[in-house]
XYZ file of C-alpha atoms in Angstrom:
613
model
C 6.300 68.072 32.310
C 8.035 69.188 35.376
C 12.000 68.213 35.351
C 11.003 66.254 39.002
C 8.966 63.915 36.576
C 11.631 63.280 33.878
C 14.210 62.334 36.367
C 13.698 58.400 35.439
C 16.457 55.505 35.844
C 17.523 54.457 32.373
C 17.956 51.157 33.110
C 14.069 50.722 34.305
C 12.796 51.988 30.894
C 15.384 49.940 29.104
C 13.856 46.694 30.962
C 10.713 47.978 30.029
C 11.323 49.333 26.539
C 13.612 45.897 25.651
C 10.332 43.595 27.108
C 8.457 45.289 24.757
C 10.265 44.268 21.518
C 11.598 41.468 22.436
C 8.825 38.922 21.258
C 9.392 37.930 17.685
C 13.194 39.060 17.169
C 15.774 37.253 15.894
C 19.340 36.212 17.119
C 21.862 38.449 14.896
C 24.581 36.587 13.751
C 27.976 37.733 12.754
C 31.743 37.134 12.194
C 33.843 37.976 14.960
C 37.271 37.309 15.785
C 40.319 39.194 17.948
C 42.269 42.297 16.186
C 45.420 41.325 15.008
C 48.123 42.459 12.705
C 47.250 39.624 10.344
C 43.709 40.682 9.557
C 43.669 41.412 5.927
C 42.504 44.954 5.993
C 44.130 46.083 9.233
C 47.530 44.521 8.226
C 49.061 47.421 6.170
C 48.267 49.979 8.708
C 49.515 48.412 12.154
C 52.264 49.910 13.324
C 53.182 47.463 15.702
C 51.407 44.619 17.823
C 49.190 45.803 20.180
C 50.764 45.189 24.056
C 47.355 44.022 25.576
C 49.539 43.978 29.130
C 50.206 48.181 28.566
C 48.585 50.312 31.019
C 46.263 52.814 29.719
C 47.498 56.373 30.798
C 44.626 58.343 32.783
C 45.265 61.823 31.601
C 44.069 65.087 32.808
C 44.504 68.436 30.734
C 44.761 72.043 31.542
C 43.449 74.066 28.278
C 44.615 77.090 29.532
C 48.560 76.278 29.935
C 50.516 75.700 26.759
C 50.474 71.777 25.401
C 53.151 69.704 25.850
C 54.489 68.381 22.917
C 55.570 65.277 22.454
C 58.917 63.665 21.484
C 58.908 62.541 17.958
C 60.238 58.927 17.706
C 62.334 56.872 14.441
C 59.572 55.082 13.882
C 55.445 55.126 14.873
C 54.748 53.874 18.532
C 51.312 52.803 19.997
C 49.660 55.120 22.436
C 47.548 53.513 24.985
C 45.136 56.106 26.756
C 42.167 55.735 29.601
C 39.104 57.669 29.101
C 36.180 57.010 31.537
C 32.366 58.294 31.259
C 31.264 59.557 34.308
C 28.337 61.829 35.454
C 29.607 64.449 37.896
C 28.148 68.155 39.201
C 30.115 71.047 37.748
C 29.228 75.088 36.830
C 30.820 75.954 33.276
C 29.784 79.301 33.794
C 28.571 79.675 37.124
C 25.210 77.463 36.932
C 25.177 74.195 38.695
C 24.179 71.543 36.458
C 24.905 67.376 36.062
C 27.912 67.071 32.967
C 28.436 64.119 31.416
C 32.712 64.044 31.620
C 35.920 62.629 30.675
C 38.000 61.560 33.330
C 36.109 64.175 35.174
C 36.676 67.263 33.217
C 34.851 69.406 30.558
C 36.080 69.679 27.685
C 37.605 65.916 27.923
C 41.279 65.744 28.020
C 43.401 66.241 24.764
C 44.602 63.127 23.202
C 48.021 63.381 21.700
C 50.146 61.217 18.935
C 52.437 61.594 16.566
C 52.287 60.847 12.359
C 52.058 57.071 11.980
C 51.229 56.459 15.629
C 48.441 54.081 16.779
C 46.014 54.980 19.662
C 44.960 52.130 21.806
C 41.996 54.135 23.649
C 39.795 52.202 26.725
C 36.763 53.811 27.147
C 35.122 52.652 29.881
C 31.149 53.758 30.224
C 29.577 55.007 33.968
C 26.968 57.587 32.203
C 23.865 54.761 33.418
C 23.144 55.584 29.870
C 25.151 54.133 26.702
C 27.604 55.690 24.718
C 30.177 55.789 22.308
C 32.768 58.132 20.911
C 33.847 59.451 17.510
C 36.995 60.382 16.432
C 36.035 63.530 14.200
C 38.191 64.011 11.099
C 40.166 60.660 11.576
C 39.844 58.566 8.647
C 39.704 55.162 10.143
C 41.451 53.409 7.194
C 40.586 49.724 7.877
C 39.265 49.848 11.397
C 35.475 51.577 9.843
C 34.587 49.739 13.331
C 36.238 52.328 15.556
C 34.184 55.006 13.787
C 31.956 55.540 16.595
C 28.945 55.898 15.272
C 26.003 53.612 16.760
C 23.811 52.091 14.130
C 26.339 52.735 11.485
C 29.277 51.405 12.407
C 28.727 50.367 16.249
C 26.333 49.531 18.768
C 26.266 51.562 21.668
C 28.625 51.340 24.707
C 26.281 50.156 27.594
C 26.727 51.417 31.147
C 29.592 49.923 33.017
C 30.922 48.402 29.876
C 34.825 49.261 28.358
C 35.524 49.359 24.361
C 39.012 49.243 23.269
C 38.972 51.554 20.347
C 42.008 50.604 18.421
C 43.417 52.333 15.155
C 46.325 54.278 13.443
C 46.712 57.786 12.572
C 48.312 56.504 9.415
C 49.666 59.458 7.684
C 47.370 62.421 8.868
C 48.251 64.928 10.915
C 46.642 68.417 12.321
C 43.966 69.355 14.499
C 41.105 66.940 15.588
C 38.108 66.643 18.484
C 36.360 63.538 19.242
C 32.838 63.711 20.541
C 29.827 61.542 21.608
C 27.359 60.092 18.451
C 24.941 59.060 21.100
C 21.930 60.821 20.354
C 22.979 64.706 21.370
C 24.907 63.250 24.367
C 28.034 65.538 23.348
C 25.959 68.823 23.887
C 25.921 66.872 27.644
C 29.365 67.448 27.847
C 31.348 64.220 26.170
C 33.757 66.010 23.925
C 37.552 66.461 23.603
C 39.991 67.513 21.882
C 43.071 65.417 19.254
C 45.874 66.529 17.860
C 48.253 64.199 15.440
C 51.703 66.167 15.758
C 53.423 66.356 12.620
C 57.502 66.509 12.500
C 57.485 67.341 8.968
C 55.590 69.982 9.822
C 56.067 73.496 7.906
C 55.467 75.818 10.459
C 56.951 73.742 13.455
C 59.856 76.497 14.103
C 57.736 79.290 13.247
C 56.148 79.283 16.905
C 57.312 78.992 20.590
C 54.380 77.653 22.091
C 50.779 76.129 21.407
C 47.251 76.587 23.100
C 43.823 74.676 22.529
C 40.942 76.607 22.583
C 37.909 74.478 22.351
C 34.694 76.653 21.468
C 30.894 75.289 22.756
C 28.075 76.662 23.252
C 25.798 75.529 26.676
C 22.747 74.842 28.075
C 21.234 74.375 31.569
C 19.010 71.859 30.732
C 20.147 68.665 29.644
C 19.402 67.172 26.100
C 16.833 64.770 27.907
C 14.738 68.024 28.835
C 15.684 69.622 25.458
C 14.684 66.815 22.706
C 11.534 65.643 23.793
C 10.574 69.718 23.821
C 12.293 69.713 20.310
C 10.176 66.624 19.332
C 6.694 67.578 20.453
C 3.916 67.463 17.764
C 3.526 71.026 16.040
C 6.780 72.380 17.557
C 7.128 75.494 15.379
C 10.281 76.665 16.992
C 13.751 76.439 15.875
C 17.038 74.917 17.619
C 17.118 75.254 21.488
C 18.706 78.601 21.908
C 21.580 78.261 24.464
C 22.680 79.662 27.736
C 26.416 80.628 27.179
C 29.268 80.296 24.965
C 31.868 78.057 26.274
C 35.967 79.055 25.999
C 37.488 75.988 26.814
C 34.765 74.962 28.846
C 34.530 78.097 30.855
C 31.975 81.084 30.148
C 29.685 83.548 32.385
C 25.911 83.562 33.091
C 23.536 86.055 34.612
C 22.601 84.317 37.635
C 19.880 87.056 38.316
C 17.828 85.022 35.448
C 18.421 81.432 36.912
C 15.375 79.651 38.083
C 14.956 80.243 42.291
C 16.569 77.523 44.044
C 19.377 77.076 41.200
C 23.146 77.182 42.457
C 24.907 79.755 40.300
C 27.877 81.943 40.777
C 27.300 85.088 38.523
C 31.846 86.032 39.446
C 33.090 83.087 37.329
C 36.494 84.011 36.493
C 37.664 84.609 32.564
C 39.515 82.188 31.012
C 43.392 83.392 30.700
C 46.146 82.274 28.216
C 49.706 83.288 29.742
C 52.153 84.750 26.945
C 55.409 86.225 26.616
C 56.242 89.466 24.901
C 57.910 88.672 21.744
C 57.297 84.739 21.272
C 54.588 83.128 18.899
C 51.595 81.223 19.647
C 49.843 77.994 17.751
C 46.467 78.159 18.699
C 44.185 74.892 17.687
C 40.779 75.870 17.220
C 37.714 73.936 17.546
C 34.236 74.369 17.693
C 32.613 71.573 19.240
C 29.010 73.223 19.574
C 25.519 71.807 19.265
C 24.749 74.688 17.037
C 25.791 78.197 15.673
C 28.882 79.929 14.535
C 31.707 81.298 16.278
C 33.887 83.714 15.607
C 37.477 83.844 17.405
C 39.666 86.773 17.477
C 42.071 88.438 19.982
C 42.082 92.403 20.274
C 44.937 93.908 18.484
C 46.449 90.788 17.218
C 45.823 89.448 13.733
C 45.817 86.137 13.201
C 47.854 83.816 10.690
C 46.110 80.954 9.211
C 47.722 77.755 8.310
C 45.803 74.515 9.022
C 42.249 73.651 8.442
C 41.016 69.862 9.433
C 44.670 68.291 8.866
C 45.359 70.643 6.038
C 48.703 72.883 5.647
C 47.471 76.046 4.494
C 49.430 79.018 2.531
C 49.726 81.493 5.003
C 47.141 84.480 5.277
C 46.555 87.204 7.801
C 42.855 87.936 8.962
C 41.274 89.763 12.215
C 38.541 87.408 12.533
C 38.227 83.599 12.205
C 34.358 82.355 11.678
C 34.597 78.743 12.646
C 31.383 76.494 12.052
C 30.401 73.639 14.043
C 32.868 70.710 13.470
C 35.371 73.080 12.018
C 39.305 73.135 13.381
C 41.527 75.830 12.197
C 45.573 76.277 13.757
C 46.466 80.557 13.437
C 49.879 81.645 14.446
C 49.831 84.689 17.294
C 52.548 87.238 17.611
C 52.775 88.346 21.329
C 54.485 91.899 20.035
C 51.781 94.050 21.249
C 52.616 96.641 24.491
C 52.735 94.107 27.762
C 49.102 94.163 28.948
C 45.652 92.526 29.160
C 43.984 91.769 25.545
C 40.410 90.479 25.157
C 40.250 86.867 24.038
C 37.057 86.434 22.098
C 34.709 83.453 21.692
C 31.740 85.055 20.046
C 28.526 82.869 19.133
C 27.155 84.761 16.121
C 23.721 85.737 17.158
C 23.239 86.602 13.220
C 23.148 82.622 12.803
C 21.370 81.791 15.345
C 17.096 81.919 14.296
C 14.554 82.629 17.057
C 11.075 82.867 17.596
C 8.618 83.255 20.229
C 8.090 79.238 19.605
C 11.970 78.420 19.859
C 12.723 76.309 23.215
C 14.727 79.359 25.481
C 13.952 81.909 22.989
C 14.054 84.781 26.113
C 17.900 83.314 26.899
C 19.837 85.296 29.472
C 22.959 84.263 27.127
C 25.228 86.973 26.461
C 26.847 85.921 23.161
C 29.956 87.645 23.756
C 32.099 84.623 25.178
C 35.322 86.257 26.625
C 38.515 85.196 27.456
C 42.241 87.402 28.302
C 45.412 87.182 26.987
C 47.724 88.051 29.714
C 51.008 89.117 28.840
C 53.968 88.385 31.703
C 54.231 91.119 34.233
C 50.828 92.618 33.027
C 48.880 94.644 35.448
C 46.093 96.398 33.851
C 42.442 95.050 33.307
C 41.976 94.509 29.777
C 40.636 97.837 27.891
C 41.392 96.350 24.558
C 39.053 97.130 21.635
C 37.414 94.625 19.309
C 38.740 94.565 15.648
C 35.850 95.060 13.242
C 33.889 92.234 10.655
C 36.331 91.290 7.927
C 34.396 88.049 7.080
C 31.291 87.396 5.665
C 28.688 86.474 8.615
C 27.274 82.990 8.738
C 30.039 81.984 5.967
C 32.921 79.611 6.083
C 35.960 81.385 6.056
C 36.770 82.844 2.847
C 38.411 80.176 -0.138
C 41.098 82.683 -0.172
C 42.480 81.909 3.197
C 42.394 78.103 2.442
C 44.377 77.279 -0.175
C 46.512 74.284 0.409
C 50.430 75.166 0.868
C 50.620 72.658 -1.517
C 48.673 72.002 -4.900
C 45.979 68.885 -4.406
C 45.233 67.919 -7.857
C 44.124 64.273 -7.562
C 40.584 65.634 -7.637
C 40.649 66.538 -10.836
C 40.092 63.297 -13.024
C 36.813 61.232 -14.178
C 34.338 61.390 -11.574
C 32.814 57.693 -11.165
C 29.752 58.358 -9.478
C 27.318 61.058 -9.692
C 25.157 61.300 -6.308
C 22.432 64.270 -6.269
C 20.711 64.789 -2.628
C 18.084 67.569 -1.624
C 18.149 68.252 2.270
C 15.124 69.947 3.695
C 12.349 69.479 6.631
C 9.262 67.823 6.621
C 6.487 66.532 9.224
C 5.574 62.970 10.044
C 2.075 61.936 10.291
C 1.775 63.135 14.083
C 3.252 66.403 12.729
C 6.688 66.044 14.553
C 9.350 67.493 12.709
C 12.104 65.884 10.600
C 14.996 66.427 8.582
C 14.681 65.334 5.239
C 17.606 63.844 2.664
C 15.958 63.000 -0.663
C 12.464 63.128 1.300
C 13.727 60.053 3.785
C 14.554 61.225 7.780
C 17.675 58.545 9.175
C 16.316 56.462 11.628
C 19.428 54.597 13.145
C 19.080 50.847 14.170
C 20.714 50.827 17.186
C 21.278 47.111 17.979
C 22.146 45.943 14.398
C 24.594 48.721 12.728
C 24.899 48.686 9.041
C 28.658 47.381 9.336
C 27.275 44.467 10.592
C 24.640 43.904 8.345
C 27.127 44.295 5.438
C 29.553 41.905 6.732
C 26.639 39.447 7.038
C 26.556 39.588 3.325
C 23.547 41.934 3.226
C 23.746 43.895 -0.228
C 24.049 47.587 0.775
C 20.728 47.809 -2.422
C 18.637 45.925 0.320
C 19.166 48.177 3.160
C 16.008 49.802 4.655
C 15.100 53.098 2.983
C 15.424 55.072 6.572
C 19.343 54.359 6.212
C 19.357 57.151 3.844
C 22.181 54.919 2.025
C 24.547 55.923 -1.101
C 26.419 52.909 -2.593
C 30.117 53.685 -4.079
C 32.045 50.539 -5.514
C 34.728 52.048 -7.955
C 38.169 51.433 -5.798
C 40.132 54.636 -6.540
C 37.653 56.743 -7.940
C 36.035 59.925 -7.564
C 32.669 60.653 -5.993
C 30.889 64.031 -6.935
C 28.239 64.794 -4.469
C 25.726 67.716 -5.556
C 23.799 69.047 -2.692
C 20.787 71.634 -3.046
C 19.728 73.111 -0.003
C 16.006 73.422 -0.123
C 15.183 75.287 2.919
C 16.370 78.775 4.872
C 18.392 77.335 7.574
C 22.242 77.141 6.909
C 24.133 73.269 7.293
C 27.621 72.816 7.984
C 27.817 69.454 7.028
C 30.466 66.869 7.834
C 31.551 63.906 6.165
C 33.385 60.973 8.558
C 35.967 58.546 6.523
C 37.354 61.321 4.187
C 38.892 64.682 3.196
C 37.012 66.542 0.328
C 37.508 69.070 -2.606
C 35.013 71.381 -2.476
C 34.015 72.310 -6.305
C 31.340 74.970 -5.359
C 29.404 76.449 -2.743
C 26.750 78.606 -4.198
C 23.478 81.250 -2.607
C 20.393 81.174 -3.509
C 19.732 81.620 -7.241
C 23.347 80.226 -8.207
C 23.716 77.611 -10.552
C 26.778 75.323 -10.409
C 28.789 75.916 -13.384
C 31.414 72.966 -14.133
C 33.833 75.286 -15.904
C 34.447 77.455 -12.888
C 35.321 74.681 -10.955
C 38.536 74.683 -9.142
C 39.992 71.103 -10.262
C 43.700 72.191 -9.800
C 43.895 73.196 -6.233
C 40.574 73.130 -4.690
C 40.011 73.804 -0.917
C 40.229 70.568 0.815
C 38.672 69.942 4.243
C 35.815 67.447 6.184
C 33.472 70.075 7.235
C 32.013 73.012 4.763
C 28.724 75.165 5.807
C 25.759 74.716 2.810
C 24.067 78.250 2.881
C 20.641 78.439 2.929
C 18.512 77.765 -0.186
C 21.703 77.469 -1.847
C 24.336 74.364 -3.424
C 27.564 72.537 -2.607
C 29.275 70.047 -4.845
C 32.386 68.358 -3.493
C 34.355 65.627 -4.750
C 36.122 62.874 -2.690
C 38.531 59.502 -3.210
C 36.812 56.422 -3.070
C 39.356 54.404 -1.242
C 38.174 53.475 1.985
C 35.945 51.122 2.777
C 33.423 51.337 5.223
C 29.996 52.811 6.584
C 31.156 56.503 6.407
C 28.395 59.209 7.997
C 27.705 62.562 5.593
C 25.602 64.775 8.017
C 24.629 68.014 9.258
C 26.852 68.733 12.578
C 24.030 70.827 13.945
C 23.083 68.484 16.241
C 19.372 69.317 17.073
C 19.389 68.448 12.933
C 21.438 64.908 13.390
C 18.651 63.952 15.826
C 15.749 64.501 13.644
C 17.347 62.550 10.508
C 19.669 64.944 8.662
C 22.227 62.042 7.734
C 22.959 59.818 4.545
C 24.757 56.720 5.203
C 27.659 56.482 2.224
C 28.183 52.331 2.004
C 31.584 52.330 -0.102
C 33.477 49.400 -1.452
C 31.448 47.443 -0.043
C 32.827 44.015 -1.723
C 35.873 44.546 0.447
C 34.033 45.610 3.436
C 31.672 42.219 3.524
C 35.240 40.343 3.659
C 36.371 41.814 6.712
C 35.404 40.687 10.229
C 34.339 42.820 13.001
C 36.184 42.351 16.345
C 34.488 40.324 19.101
C 34.343 43.297 21.420
C 32.856 45.563 19.144
C 30.192 42.587 18.470
C 29.389 42.094 21.825
C 28.088 45.477 22.402
C 25.236 44.177 20.287
C 24.592 41.488 22.711
C 24.941 43.539 25.964
C 21.678 44.824 25.570
C 18.489 45.422 22.897
C 17.900 48.981 22.380
C 16.030 48.450 19.326
C 14.009 45.765 17.758
C 11.234 47.329 15.440
C 11.481 50.964 16.502
C 11.338 54.429 14.918
C 13.619 57.565 15.532
C 10.315 58.957 17.828
C 10.473 56.087 19.978
C 14.013 55.886 20.517
C 13.794 59.530 21.494
C 11.548 58.906 24.592
C 14.404 56.867 26.123
C 17.128 60.681 25.960
C 14.530 61.927 28.674
C 16.033 59.556 31.285
C 19.428 61.123 30.910
C 19.034 62.616 34.174
C 19.930 60.117 36.998
C 17.367 59.669 39.993
C 19.979 60.508 42.323
C 20.616 63.797 41.310
């Protein structure tokens, strides 16, 4: 199928799609209300009543300038932001294509708050496709409906419609990000950074300036082209191979490999981070890729690791930092070397990306070595620095000796109230199309009636369809233990919404979990962890956050074929909640699904390219 033939208009497809499935459908009744501080579960977390007349701040971010910190306040405040979603032509690596941008840029702008602040973010969708935003790593205490997962916590935002996401940071702090959770849309550009500053940060006085580094892989074809290829009957390749690694939205591509007629410039400048001699810099590093482990390093400058996913760590020194999809770190870099230019390396680790001749874009002209420059003030020479040798295990998370919390976290050492055993693997449906399976079930999002809507209509979690891959946890304040057996060769970076978790055990092939060896007194705590191929994972978390929370592989190509679980937590509390009326209204604006399967929904994604592009 040619690209030209795939350039349909999404609205036309949706009209046809709706007409096919509206017959026999029934109206959906859901409790609605306007969010206020008087709401049962919101009340404890509301810092101040939202001023509906407050203007939303349209923001842009230059990722190559130090962050301008917010002023700390005596009490939490509400911060209003505007995010406008629109397709624009951009050339992140020199190759021009349509990008699903946020406020006209990629990555999307930085959203900042201080610990305890409330964020009120007006998201206006002009993509000509549905959209959503998930606030990766934010707990959403009392606001599960703003977690941004179509099919689980909301219906997607239709085109030319706005949704206000209104949630508190509560006691969270650290490095986070945001991205679409509507199909693979974030791979096309809808992703950005989110930082919650902490006046009590133990490292606040140990650095002078602060930078953000958003690492991502980049594809020249849109996911509207790539997903149907992966979904083809009999597909025997691996995940699509990218065309470039990007450092905060910039990369380079050898344009001699570009298709004839493409707009491409091989002379892309390298991203530059400016530093001053003898100053110290905090680098917040985010892997926002669809797939792939990044390795971050700066030639001749070691990294002091101080934070991982909102958890302060005992400081340790490393040379190279492996970062799996969805993971975040903070490191401090001392600009104490001779004045000069040094390579910053954001390398996509080829060793962690399987490939064969059947894989989409298997013969990519990618340069796996993403490069930037650490430029000392006054330096004139070109970079001629030498890369550090590896000091980590390839395709694995940073060693646990570097991930010890600065203060022991002991709350996971207690009576386990819930044990959950899952097995993840791959299979094929009756049409020989690839499926990802959790306990032999592939997740299918019900986009027009998300799980939270069902729970608030008093539909028991046990009665949810099997393909929702639901796990029910009802012990308030209990400890849940999840045992994951990875029954395939692939590594999977698994992310949990609404929580951090304590890692009890990570095992390679042949290892057997041994509870006597669990670190219950001061475990590694985070929200994203890599499960080795044919290995095991055991984690624990506290069941204290009523909601519907996704637990899924963050390789986006695996999400799209069903490697998602839904944790239904404290449903007796959740079902008493009322969903804000503007969130419920999303389900009435359009009807993406009545009686559909994942395979039928994937057909919609083909039309992410506008007919006038």
